[in-house]
């Protein structure tokens, strides 16, 4: 009854923009979540790719608590100790030179787009630049980020959005080339498309887009909000391709559970784009989230999280491919590292719902993909348990 009451009270006043699953998660421990009735759920969603270390990590929690006891917010008009460590660490692990911390992924994309526009404005001594984005992409729900999101049903009710975005087909270099004009300031793409259905960029495609950007003095923005921070099996997915961005966006697992995102730029872009007065945020990169970012990266490096993902991925693929061989309605298995999808000829919502009933949290992507974004600390036995539950779900639904 308690669970029902929480749900009713919440629905009474929260704007109805989510059809939430009928579960009230109260706490988490490791890779398990617990509802208000004490039921246990194996978590292969990690709060949409956020909870890199799972739940209730002691070292991470202690670092946050210590910061709360000192100061949680100062605004960006002043310095505070955690900003230095957080900035230094994210630049080091990404290979980028400068960072701007935001409160969300969408805001990181907004900042990236503004940076590219300002760069081209200084380059051409005039405004009026265009962005090339990908079909089937996802960059967030704010107006600028939505303008670069190539999914019609997210955009439709909000048109007209930001002007000057042209869409090309992902993994189709000729279509990117065809959309580039002398007004183009940036090409934005996800190194691994997440919401669109777990499509990794093809190495040749990414290399050629990089080459085109170099040739035409266009900035390459890689959106690694979902695939970054260790999930791919490298700290950032682009590091597996040997291709580097001019602007990088990250968020989700960046603070492992606090609302923080970032866009990062190379020194060359930093020197020729945003200047004091061009951009800002009240909360962005406050002491609390910077303490989280600093600790997250420290733990990822010390615990060799990307290496762990890389090492365990073949086993995850083996179990998922086993399911694909067994059930004919599983059409494809795609992804990179701990970012995997099963494309199914079943109502994907039913799979996600049934899995939850069986004690397994998974996500969907697009309209027909079961998406797995587990905490980055899962071990073989967690994968076995996931495969066991998902196999039961698929058996029951077939
Ligand atoms: C989640 C996501 C975003 C948006 O992040 P929010 O924090 O929800 O604003 C942008 N790009 C990609 C690739 C994402 O996965």
Short mmCIF file of C-alpha atoms in Angstrom, two decimals, residues 19 47 82 96 105 107 113 119 127 135 150 259 283 285 295 306 310 314 318 337 357 372 391:
data_model
loop_
_atom_site.label_atom_id
_atom_site.label_comp_id
_atom_site.label_asym_id
_atom_site.label_seq_id
_atom_site.Cartn_x
_atom_site.Cartn_y
_atom_site.Cartn_z
CA UNK A 19 4.87 7.12 -18.23
CA UNK A 47 19.91 5.26 -14.24
CA UNK A 82 37.34 21.04 -6.24
CA UNK A 96 41.36 17.72 -24.45
CA UNK A 105 24.07 16.60 -21.19
CA UNK A 107 23.54 21.92 -21.78
CA UNK A 113 27.11 24.42 -30.53
CA UNK A 119 34.65 29.93 -33.78
CA UNK A 127 27.42 35.21 -38.28
CA UNK A 135 19.66 11.38 -38.73
CA UNK A 150 17.54 13.80 -35.92
CA UNK A 259 23.85 16.22 -12.26
CA UNK A 283 25.29 26.06 -10.91
CA UNK A 285 30.70 22.95 -12.00
CA UNK A 295 36.43 11.31 -7.26
CA UNK A 306 37.66 1.04 -18.73
CA UNK A 310 37.09 -4.13 -22.10
CA UNK A 314 33.52 -10.52 -24.71
CA UNK A 318 28.87 -14.25 -25.76
CA UNK A 337 31.50 -2.32 -24.49
CA UNK A 357 8.53 -7.80 -13.03
CA UNK A 372 21.63 -2.58 -21.69
CA UNK A 391 15.97 -15.66 -21.32
#
